[in-house]
Tab-separated table of C-alpha atoms in Angstrom:
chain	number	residue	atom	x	y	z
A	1	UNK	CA	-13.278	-2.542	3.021
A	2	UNK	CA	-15.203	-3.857	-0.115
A	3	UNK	CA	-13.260	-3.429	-3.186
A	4	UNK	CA	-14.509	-4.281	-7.070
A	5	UNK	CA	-12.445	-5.290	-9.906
A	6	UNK	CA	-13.793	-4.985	-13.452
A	7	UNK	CA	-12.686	-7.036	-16.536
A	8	UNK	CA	-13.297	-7.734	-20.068
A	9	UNK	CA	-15.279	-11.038	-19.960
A	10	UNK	CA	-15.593	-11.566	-24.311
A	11	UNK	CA	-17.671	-8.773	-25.333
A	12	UNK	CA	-19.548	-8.378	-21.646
A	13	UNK	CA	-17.814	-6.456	-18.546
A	14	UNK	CA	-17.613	-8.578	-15.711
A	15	UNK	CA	-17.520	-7.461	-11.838
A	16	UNK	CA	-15.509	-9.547	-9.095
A	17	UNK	CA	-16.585	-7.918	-5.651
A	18	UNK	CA	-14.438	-8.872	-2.856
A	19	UNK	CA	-16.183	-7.730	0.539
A	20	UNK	CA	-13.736	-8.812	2.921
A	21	UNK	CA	-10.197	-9.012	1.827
A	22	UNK	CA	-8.289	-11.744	3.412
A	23	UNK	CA	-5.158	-9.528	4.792
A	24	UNK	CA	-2.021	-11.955	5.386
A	25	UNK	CA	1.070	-10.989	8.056
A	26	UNK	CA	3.145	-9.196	6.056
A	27	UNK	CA	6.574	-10.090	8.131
A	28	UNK	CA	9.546	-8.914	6.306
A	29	UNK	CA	10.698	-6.369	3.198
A	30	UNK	CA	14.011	-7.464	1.922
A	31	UNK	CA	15.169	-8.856	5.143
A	32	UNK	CA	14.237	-5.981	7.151
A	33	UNK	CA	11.544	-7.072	9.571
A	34	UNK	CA	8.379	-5.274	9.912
A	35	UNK	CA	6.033	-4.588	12.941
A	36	UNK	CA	2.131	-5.204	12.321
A	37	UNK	CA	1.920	-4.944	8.837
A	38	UNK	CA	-0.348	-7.386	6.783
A	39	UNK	CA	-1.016	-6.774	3.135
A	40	UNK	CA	-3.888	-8.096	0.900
A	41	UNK	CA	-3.513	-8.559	-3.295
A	42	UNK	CA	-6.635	-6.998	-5.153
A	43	UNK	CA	-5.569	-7.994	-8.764
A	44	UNK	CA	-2.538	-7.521	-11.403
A	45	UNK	CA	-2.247	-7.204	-15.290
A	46	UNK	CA	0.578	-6.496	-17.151
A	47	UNK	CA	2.710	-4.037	-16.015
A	48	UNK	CA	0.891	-3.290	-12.762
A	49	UNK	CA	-0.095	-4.777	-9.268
A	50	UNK	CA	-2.416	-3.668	-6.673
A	51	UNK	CA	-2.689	-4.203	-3.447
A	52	UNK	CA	-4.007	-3.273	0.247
A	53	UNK	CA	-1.419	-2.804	3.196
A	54	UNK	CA	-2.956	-2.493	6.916
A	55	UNK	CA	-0.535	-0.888	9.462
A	56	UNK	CA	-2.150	-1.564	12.565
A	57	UNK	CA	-1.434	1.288	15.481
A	58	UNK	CA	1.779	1.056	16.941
A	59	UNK	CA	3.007	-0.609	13.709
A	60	UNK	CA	6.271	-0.523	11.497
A	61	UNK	CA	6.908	-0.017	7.888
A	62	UNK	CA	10.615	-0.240	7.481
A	63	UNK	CA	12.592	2.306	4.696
A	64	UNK	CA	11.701	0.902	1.790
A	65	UNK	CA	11.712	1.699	-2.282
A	66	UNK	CA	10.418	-0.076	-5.507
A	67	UNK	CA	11.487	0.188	-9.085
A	68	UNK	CA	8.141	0.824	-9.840
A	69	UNK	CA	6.208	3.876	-9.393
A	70	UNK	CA	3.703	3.366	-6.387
A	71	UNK	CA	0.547	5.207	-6.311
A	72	UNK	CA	-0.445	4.647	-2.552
A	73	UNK	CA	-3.851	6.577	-1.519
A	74	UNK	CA	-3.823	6.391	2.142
A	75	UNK	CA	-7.729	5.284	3.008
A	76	UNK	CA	-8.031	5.484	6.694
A	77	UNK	CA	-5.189	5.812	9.775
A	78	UNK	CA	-2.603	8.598	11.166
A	79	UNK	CA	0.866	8.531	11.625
A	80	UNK	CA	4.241	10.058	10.164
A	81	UNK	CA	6.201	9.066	6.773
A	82	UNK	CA	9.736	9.910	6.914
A	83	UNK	CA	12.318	9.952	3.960
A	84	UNK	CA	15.551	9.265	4.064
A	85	UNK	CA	17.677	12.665	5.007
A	86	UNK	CA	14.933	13.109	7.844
A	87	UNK	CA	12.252	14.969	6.787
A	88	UNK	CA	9.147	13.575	8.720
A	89	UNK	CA	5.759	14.221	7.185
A	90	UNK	CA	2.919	13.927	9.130
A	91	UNK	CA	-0.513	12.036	7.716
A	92	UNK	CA	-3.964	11.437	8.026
A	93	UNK	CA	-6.228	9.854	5.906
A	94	UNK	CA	-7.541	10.874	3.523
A	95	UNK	CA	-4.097	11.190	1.201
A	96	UNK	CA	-2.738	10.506	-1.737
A	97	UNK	CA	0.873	9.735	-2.302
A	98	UNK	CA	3.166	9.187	-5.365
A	99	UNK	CA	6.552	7.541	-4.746
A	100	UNK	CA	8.350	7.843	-8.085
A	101	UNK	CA	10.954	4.895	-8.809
A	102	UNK	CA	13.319	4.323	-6.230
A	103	UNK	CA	11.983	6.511	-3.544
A	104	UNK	CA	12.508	5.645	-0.263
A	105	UNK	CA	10.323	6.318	2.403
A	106	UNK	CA	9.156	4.441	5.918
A	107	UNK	CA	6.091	4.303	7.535
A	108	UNK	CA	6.330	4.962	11.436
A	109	UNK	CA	4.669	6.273	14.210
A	110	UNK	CA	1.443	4.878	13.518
A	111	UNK	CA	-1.539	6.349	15.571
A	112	UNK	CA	-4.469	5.170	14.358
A	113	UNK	CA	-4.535	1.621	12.407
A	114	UNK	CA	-4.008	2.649	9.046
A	115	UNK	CA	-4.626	1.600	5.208
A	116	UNK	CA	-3.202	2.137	2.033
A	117	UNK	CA	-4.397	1.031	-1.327
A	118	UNK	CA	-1.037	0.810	-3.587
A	119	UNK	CA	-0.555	0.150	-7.181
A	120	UNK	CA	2.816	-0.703	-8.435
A	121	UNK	CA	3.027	0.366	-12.059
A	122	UNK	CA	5.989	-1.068	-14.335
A	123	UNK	CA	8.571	2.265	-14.779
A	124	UNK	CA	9.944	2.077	-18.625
């Protein structure tokens, strides 16, 4: 997937297209080991990060939270996110999701190789 990121080049607006990203493995989240997950960095500024995250079918994303809010649109791929008393929630692209500070949540049960494009905003 071809992403863009614009910036303020002096007084001109600059473009920086990226038409391939080059996903690495993406192994372990605090010392909890994942299965098929590679992840991608798009950009950062101040106060937020983004990123791309492939879960390949069959793949693993352990429970997991961030201090940061995390805006995650889910592009392509099927599967379930669970929370953490249970609740399983069933997805398929396209979604949106919204994990407020400290959120957990776990990717699992993935059907169809799927991807997210996250951004991890600062929480003040």
């Amino acid at each position: 997937m071809r992403f863009t990121v614009f910036e303020k080049r002096g007084d001109e607006v600059g473009a920086r297209v990226v038409e391939k990203p080059e996903f690495e493995p993406f192994t372990h989240f605090d010392g909890a080991p994942l299965r098929a997950v590679q992840r991608a960095d798009v950009t950062s500024a101040p106060g937020v990060r983004t990123e791309m995250v492939h879960i390949a079918a069959g793949g693993h994303f352990v429970m997991h939270a961030s201090p940061d809010v995390a805006v995650c649109n889910v592009i392509r791929g099927r599967g379930e996110l669970v929370l953490p008393q249970g609740e399983v929630l069933g997805y398929e692209a396209p979604e949106l999701y919204v994990f407020l500070p400290d959120t957990l949540h776990e990717w699992r049960n993935i059907e169809a190789d799927t991807l997210l494009s996250t951004a991890l905003v600062e929480a003040r």
